[in-house]
Amino acid sequence: MRFGERIAMPDGVSLSATLVLPYPDPGPVPVILTLTPYSADRYYPLATRFARAGYAAAIVEVRGRGDSGGIFQPYLNDLDDGEKVIEWLAKQPFSNGSVAMRGGSYTGFLQWGLAARRPPALKTIIPGAPPYFGVDSPTYRGIQIPYRLRWYALVAGRQRNGNLNADSAYWQGLYAELARGEVALADLDDAAGIKSPYWEQSFQRDYVLRLAELNPTSEQLGNLTIPVLSITGMHDGAQLGTLTHYQRALTHSTDPQHLYQVIGPWNHSGVSNRQGAMGGLEFPAASIEPADWHLAWFDWILRDGPRPTFLKERVTYYVLGDDRWAGRDTVDGAPGSLILYPSSPRGEAAESGHLTAEVAERSTGEDCWRYDPLEVPIRWGPYFGSLAGGKDHLLNDPLPTQLAGRGLLYESRPLERSHVIAGRPTLSVSLTADVRDTDLAVVLYELRSDGTSVLLASDMLRARHRHGFLEPPALLVPGEETRYEFEMTWIGKRLATGSRLRLMLTSPGISYLFHRNRNSGGDVALEKVADSRVATICLTTGAAGTALHLPLEAE
């Protein structure tokens, strides 16, 4: 083990590297690099695992973090520095000139960015759960997530502030103050006592556009030739970013045989750590040690070993309920589909509407809900997992039975036979609002015959950013019908015979875990109580209205 090795950057800053080498023969061998803003010590056990398997492991702390010099600016310097790190590692006596990368979240993004630059020594990457700027980071389809301030607290200073980050009671108290309008979003870091130069920037469009310049371009992804093993989870908060990277690489590559995607049943943590159960559901066949899969991949790519047995096809995904892995060639394009249409007979409460296989024969109508940003906020949100719903958060979400006019609910008839959903359900919907901006969320559930429900998939967006955060914002015209497209999170799940599907539309701002849009159409970062407007949001049903598309496995 070689601790505190220095890697010099062209501007004189040096980065700290912890090297763990195979013993007694230190090489030359391939090098596995983890480039991280957290701490070298956090990855030491994994590095020893790689070294015992005959690889050299390098843990390098990014500029301004840990023992590395310079000033930390999230992401902005890391790709330039990363190229120099790869070049340095390839030239060391213990290296055979081949460098591989692995890691999740922040490190996952760096892998895609560095691979796009095509440094000669980089031979393969395993990016897990990376964000994609302007899509799911630093806002999620335009909606600010107060939880991000917890991440800035985690990386404040030079050490990893794990206990501060984990103090949920403290953070939820701050989120509640924000939701009540006692503090503006722009001032939340001051209220937390952690002044961050990046917090206020994170919801300024110019800064996000600067970050988006770090995203690999379509041309770069098309020219990517090294093997990629992309990994995400069905309940991973970075699933959208993960699949955006992968899908764009797949679309633009002239020979995509080197691009692989794994979608497990995990959350964000489960992408990098063993996880065999979550949210009240169990998935024994997915309870794997990620390092085992990483080593199998590296042995295949770097040592001409056998193809890993876990790879089914180009896209490998888990099926909940069957406890099995399956595969196909693309993320999208399921072989089968089911289309359902929301409807509710006139005079019937919208919260008891129906999902039917045929468009309602009645003329086009409207179902409406009301979102008041002055209402007492609740604790809810599929995006947040156990932070919102406790240890059984995927089972029996209480909100659908407690909407009380704060959303719409539609249920299908009992399924006459079992189906396997495998993909991203999509919802095309026409909505009318009487305000200039608001936030929207859709959630899909399986309502089982015993009365229990399982959360399947979800999506959300801010209305002014319905065309994408990187496009100019477009405020609503009050009273004008507007079309929205929701592409929910990937789900692989067997639906039992007799189960019903439940679709919910609501306003994420009812929960203090989301930034509360006050519907004024103004600068959401500065809004407080006085800016609040009550929104009435109406869904158009009938032939010109809404359609829910479900991707199905072939039976």
PDB file of N, CA, C and O in Angstrom, residues 1-2 17-22 26 29-34 43-52 54-60 88-89 94 100 102:
ATOM      1  N   MET A   1       0.852  -1.186   0.000  1.00  0.00           N
ATOM      2  CA  MET A   1       0.000   0.000   0.000  1.00  0.00           C
ATOM      3  C   MET A   1       0.886   1.235   0.000  1.00  0.00           C
ATOM      4  O   MET A   1       1.808   1.344   0.788  1.00  0.00           O
ATOM      5  N   ARG A   2       0.593   2.151  -0.896  1.00  0.00           N
ATOM      6  CA  ARG A   2       1.339   3.405  -0.995  1.00  0.00           C
ATOM      7  C   ARG A   2       0.365   4.554  -0.787  1.00  0.00           C
ATOM      8  O   ARG A   2      -0.484   4.841  -1.636  1.00  0.00           O
ATOM      9  N   ALA A  17      -3.156  10.378  -4.200  1.00  0.00           N
ATOM     10  CA  ALA A  17      -3.532   9.041  -4.654  1.00  0.00           C
ATOM     11  C   ALA A  17      -3.140   8.009  -3.603  1.00  0.00           C
ATOM     12  O   ALA A  17      -2.031   8.053  -3.064  1.00  0.00           O
ATOM     13  N   THR A  18      -4.070   7.114  -3.309  1.00  0.00           N
ATOM     14  CA  THR A  18      -3.773   5.933  -2.504  1.00  0.00           C
ATOM     15  C   THR A  18      -3.686   4.751  -3.460  1.00  0.00           C
ATOM     16  O   THR A  18      -4.646   4.474  -4.193  1.00  0.00           O
ATOM     17  N   LEU A  19      -2.545   4.079  -3.449  1.00  0.00           N
ATOM     18  CA  LEU A  19      -2.297   2.961  -4.365  1.00  0.00           C
ATOM     19  C   LEU A  19      -2.240   1.663  -3.572  1.00  0.00           C
ATOM     20  O   LEU A  19      -1.528   1.573  -2.566  1.00  0.00           O
ATOM     21  N   VAL A  20      -3.001   0.689  -4.010  1.00  0.00           N
ATOM     22  CA  VAL A  20      -2.987  -0.638  -3.384  1.00  0.00           C
ATOM     23  C   VAL A  20      -2.596  -1.620  -4.485  1.00  0.00           C
ATOM     24  O   VAL A  20      -3.334  -1.801  -5.460  1.00  0.00           O
ATOM     25  N   LEU A  21      -1.429  -2.252  -4.337  1.00  0.00           N
ATOM     26  CA  LEU A  21      -0.840  -3.049  -5.403  1.00  0.00           C
ATOM     27  C   LEU A  21      -0.818  -4.523  -5.038  1.00  0.00           C
ATOM     28  O   LEU A  21      -0.745  -4.875  -3.851  1.00  0.00           O
ATOM     29  N   PRO A  22      -0.881  -5.406  -6.041  1.00  0.00           N
ATOM     30  CA  PRO A  22      -0.835  -6.841  -5.755  1.00  0.00           C
ATOM     31  C   PRO A  22       0.524  -7.243  -5.172  1.00  0.00           C
ATOM     32  O   PRO A  22       1.556  -6.673  -5.526  1.00  0.00           O
ATOM     33  N   PRO A  26       4.105  -6.848  -7.925  1.00  0.00           N
ATOM     34  CA  PRO A  26       3.303  -5.634  -8.099  1.00  0.00           C
ATOM     35  C   PRO A  26       3.003  -5.272  -9.543  1.00  0.00           C
ATOM     36  O   PRO A  26       2.443  -4.213  -9.807  1.00  0.00           O
ATOM     37  N   VAL A  29       0.488  -4.598 -14.301  1.00  0.00           N
ATOM     38  CA  VAL A  29      -0.869  -5.138 -14.388  1.00  0.00           C
ATOM     39  C   VAL A  29      -1.826  -4.002 -14.743  1.00  0.00           C
ATOM     40  O   VAL A  29      -1.466  -2.822 -14.653  1.00  0.00           O
ATOM     41  N   PRO A  30      -3.069  -4.309 -15.132  1.00  0.00           N
ATOM     42  CA  PRO A  30      -4.058  -3.245 -15.344  1.00  0.00           C
ATOM     43  C   PRO A  30      -4.346  -2.503 -14.041  1.00  0.00           C
ATOM     44  O   PRO A  30      -4.266  -3.066 -12.947  1.00  0.00           O
ATOM     45  N   VAL A  31      -4.705  -1.231 -14.172  1.00  0.00           N
ATOM     46  CA  VAL A  31      -4.996  -0.377 -13.024  1.00  0.00           C
ATOM     47  C   VAL A  31      -6.490  -0.063 -12.993  1.00  0.00           C
ATOM     48  O   VAL A  31      -7.064   0.335 -14.014  1.00  0.00           O
ATOM     49  N   ILE A  32      -7.118  -0.220 -11.833  1.00  0.00           N
ATOM     50  CA  ILE A  32      -8.535   0.131 -11.648  1.00  0.00           C
ATOM     51  C   ILE A  32      -8.589   1.425 -10.843  1.00  0.00           C
ATOM     52  O   ILE A  32      -8.141   1.479  -9.694  1.00  0.00           O
ATOM     53  N   LEU A  33      -9.134   2.465 -11.437  1.00  0.00           N
ATOM     54  CA  LEU A  33      -9.145   3.812 -10.860  1.00  0.00           C
ATOM     55  C   LEU A  33     -10.519   4.169 -10.313  1.00  0.00           C
ATOM     56  O   LEU A  33     -11.530   4.002 -10.999  1.00  0.00           O
ATOM     57  N   THR A  34     -10.530   4.692  -9.095  1.00  0.00           N
ATOM     58  CA  THR A  34     -11.705   5.352  -8.527  1.00  0.00           C
ATOM     59  C   THR A  34     -11.337   6.805  -8.292  1.00  0.00           C
ATOM     60  O   THR A  34     -10.452   7.106  -7.490  1.00  0.00           O
ATOM     61  N   TYR A  43     -12.896   3.792   0.178  1.00  0.00           N
ATOM     62  CA  TYR A  43     -12.774   2.776  -0.871  1.00  0.00           C
ATOM     63  C   TYR A  43     -11.609   1.824  -0.644  1.00  0.00           C
ATOM     64  O   TYR A  43     -11.335   0.984  -1.495  1.00  0.00           O
ATOM     65  N   TYR A  44     -10.953   1.953   0.487  1.00  0.00           N
ATOM     66  CA  TYR A  44      -9.798   1.087   0.746  1.00  0.00           C
ATOM     67  C   TYR A  44     -10.164  -0.400   0.725  1.00  0.00           C
ATOM     68  O   TYR A  44      -9.451  -1.207   0.106  1.00  0.00           O
ATOM     69  N   PRO A  45     -11.258  -0.849   1.381  1.00  0.00           N
ATOM     70  CA  PRO A  45     -11.585  -2.282   1.326  1.00  0.00           C
ATOM     71  C   PRO A  45     -11.779  -2.795  -0.100  1.00  0.00           C
ATOM     72  O   PRO A  45     -11.366  -3.915  -0.428  1.00  0.00           O
ATOM     73  N   LEU A  46     -12.435  -1.986  -0.942  1.00  0.00           N
ATOM     74  CA  LEU A  46     -12.647  -2.395  -2.329  1.00  0.00           C
ATOM     75  C   LEU A  46     -11.314  -2.464  -3.072  1.00  0.00           C
ATOM     76  O   LEU A  46     -11.074  -3.385  -3.865  1.00  0.00           O
ATOM     77  N   ALA A  47     -10.440  -1.508  -2.797  1.00  0.00           N
ATOM     78  CA  ALA A  47      -9.130  -1.504  -3.455  1.00  0.00           C
ATOM     79  C   ALA A  47      -8.332  -2.756  -3.091  1.00  0.00           C
ATOM     80  O   ALA A  47      -7.669  -3.350  -3.955  1.00  0.00           O
ATOM     81  N   THR A  48      -8.394  -3.182  -1.840  1.00  0.00           N
ATOM     82  CA  THR A  48      -7.673  -4.397  -1.459  1.00  0.00           C
ATOM     83  C   THR A  48      -8.258  -5.619  -2.146  1.00  0.00           C
ATOM     84  O   THR A  48      -7.526  -6.555  -2.507  1.00  0.00           O
ATOM     85  N   ARG A  49      -9.573  -5.609  -2.366  1.00  0.00           N
ATOM     86  CA  ARG A  49     -10.205  -6.726  -3.086  1.00  0.00           C
ATOM     87  C   ARG A  49      -9.652  -6.808  -4.510  1.00  0.00           C
ATOM     88  O   ARG A  49      -9.333  -7.901  -5.007  1.00  0.00           O
ATOM     89  N   PHE A  50      -9.539  -5.671  -5.177  1.00  0.00           N
ATOM     90  CA  PHE A  50      -9.003  -5.664  -6.535  1.00  0.00           C
ATOM     91  C   PHE A  50      -7.530  -6.089  -6.547  1.00  0.00           C
ATOM     92  O   PHE A  50      -7.097  -6.839  -7.432  1.00  0.00           O
ATOM     93  N   ALA A  51      -6.777  -5.605  -5.574  1.00  0.00           N
ATOM     94  CA  ALA A  51      -5.349  -5.950  -5.538  1.00  0.00           C
ATOM     95  C   ALA A  51      -5.151  -7.442  -5.310  1.00  0.00           C
ATOM     96  O   ALA A  51      -4.258  -8.063  -5.908  1.00  0.00           O
ATOM     97  N   ARG A  52      -5.959  -8.038  -4.456  1.00  0.00           N
ATOM     98  CA  ARG A  52      -5.847  -9.480  -4.213  1.00  0.00           C
ATOM     99  C   ARG A  52      -6.243 -10.289  -5.441  1.00  0.00           C
ATOM    100  O   ARG A  52      -5.874 -11.456  -5.568  1.00  0.00           O
ATOM    101  N   GLY A  54      -5.256  -9.385  -8.344  1.00  0.00           N
ATOM    102  CA  GLY A  54      -4.174  -9.208  -9.298  1.00  0.00           C
ATOM    103  C   GLY A  54      -4.178  -7.905 -10.058  1.00  0.00           C
ATOM    104  O   GLY A  54      -3.425  -7.753 -11.036  1.00  0.00           O
ATOM    105  N   TYR A  55      -5.007  -6.945  -9.637  1.00  0.00           N
ATOM    106  CA  TYR A  55      -5.035  -5.637 -10.276  1.00  0.00           C
ATOM    107  C   TYR A  55      -4.371  -4.599  -9.362  1.00  0.00           C
ATOM    108  O   TYR A  55      -4.341  -4.761  -8.142  1.00  0.00           O
ATOM    109  N   ALA A  56      -3.870  -3.533  -9.956  1.00  0.00           N
ATOM    110  CA  ALA A  56      -3.446  -2.376  -9.176  1.00  0.00           C
ATOM    111  C   ALA A  56      -4.660  -1.474  -8.988  1.00  0.00           C
ATOM    112  O   ALA A  56      -5.378  -1.192  -9.955  1.00  0.00           O
ATOM    113  N   ALA A  57      -4.905  -1.043  -7.761  1.00  0.00           N
ATOM    114  CA  ALA A  57      -6.057  -0.188  -7.463  1.00  0.00           C
ATOM    115  C   ALA A  57      -5.565   1.196  -7.084  1.00  0.00           C
ATOM    116  O   ALA A  57      -4.643   1.342  -6.271  1.00  0.00           O
ATOM    117  N   ALA A  58      -6.165   2.216  -7.677  1.00  0.00           N
ATOM    118  CA  ALA A  58      -5.801   3.602  -7.385  1.00  0.00           C
ATOM    119  C   ALA A  58      -7.052   4.359  -6.952  1.00  0.00           C
ATOM    120  O   ALA A  58      -8.061   4.351  -7.666  1.00  0.00           O
ATOM    121  N   ILE A  59      -6.966   4.990  -5.772  1.00  0.00           N
ATOM    122  CA  ILE A  59      -8.048   5.857  -5.299  1.00  0.00           C
ATOM    123  C   ILE A  59      -7.501   7.272  -5.300  1.00  0.00           C
ATOM    124  O   ILE A  59      -6.553   7.581  -4.561  1.00  0.00           O
ATOM    125  N   VAL A  60      -8.054   8.130  -6.141  1.00  0.00           N
ATOM    126  CA  VAL A  60      -7.551   9.496  -6.283  1.00  0.00           C
ATOM    127  C   VAL A  60      -8.653  10.463  -5.865  1.00  0.00           C
ATOM    128  O   VAL A  60      -9.779  10.401  -6.383  1.00  0.00           O
ATOM    129  N   TRP A  88      -0.910   9.524 -16.020  1.00  0.00           N
ATOM    130  CA  TRP A  88       0.110   9.252 -15.001  1.00  0.00           C
ATOM    131  C   TRP A  88       0.098   7.781 -14.592  1.00  0.00           C
ATOM    132  O   TRP A  88       1.146   7.135 -14.505  1.00  0.00           O
ATOM    133  N   LEU A  89      -1.094   7.235 -14.350  1.00  0.00           N
ATOM    134  CA  LEU A  89      -1.200   5.839 -13.930  1.00  0.00           C
ATOM    135  C   LEU A  89      -0.671   4.888 -15.008  1.00  0.00           C
ATOM    136  O   LEU A  89      -0.017   3.891 -14.697  1.00  0.00           O
ATOM    137  N   PHE A  94       4.116  -0.192 -12.089  1.00  0.00           N
ATOM    138  CA  PHE A  94       3.173  -1.257 -11.750  1.00  0.00           C
ATOM    139  C   PHE A  94       2.075  -1.419 -12.792  1.00  0.00           C
ATOM    140  O   PHE A  94       1.256  -2.341 -12.717  1.00  0.00           O
ATOM    141  N   ALA A 100      -8.707   1.125 -16.104  1.00  0.00           N
ATOM    142  CA  ALA A 100     -10.162   0.956 -16.085  1.00  0.00           C
ATOM    143  C   ALA A 100     -10.725   1.814 -14.961  1.00  0.00           C
ATOM    144  O   ALA A 100     -10.016   2.143 -14.005  1.00  0.00           O
ATOM    145  N   ARG A 102     -14.291   2.547 -12.314  1.00  0.00           N
ATOM    146  CA  ARG A 102     -15.554   2.060 -11.774  1.00  0.00           C
ATOM    147  C   ARG A 102     -16.015   3.045 -10.707  1.00  0.00           C
ATOM    148  O   ARG A 102     -15.253   3.892 -10.243  1.00  0.00           O
TER     149      ARG A 102
END
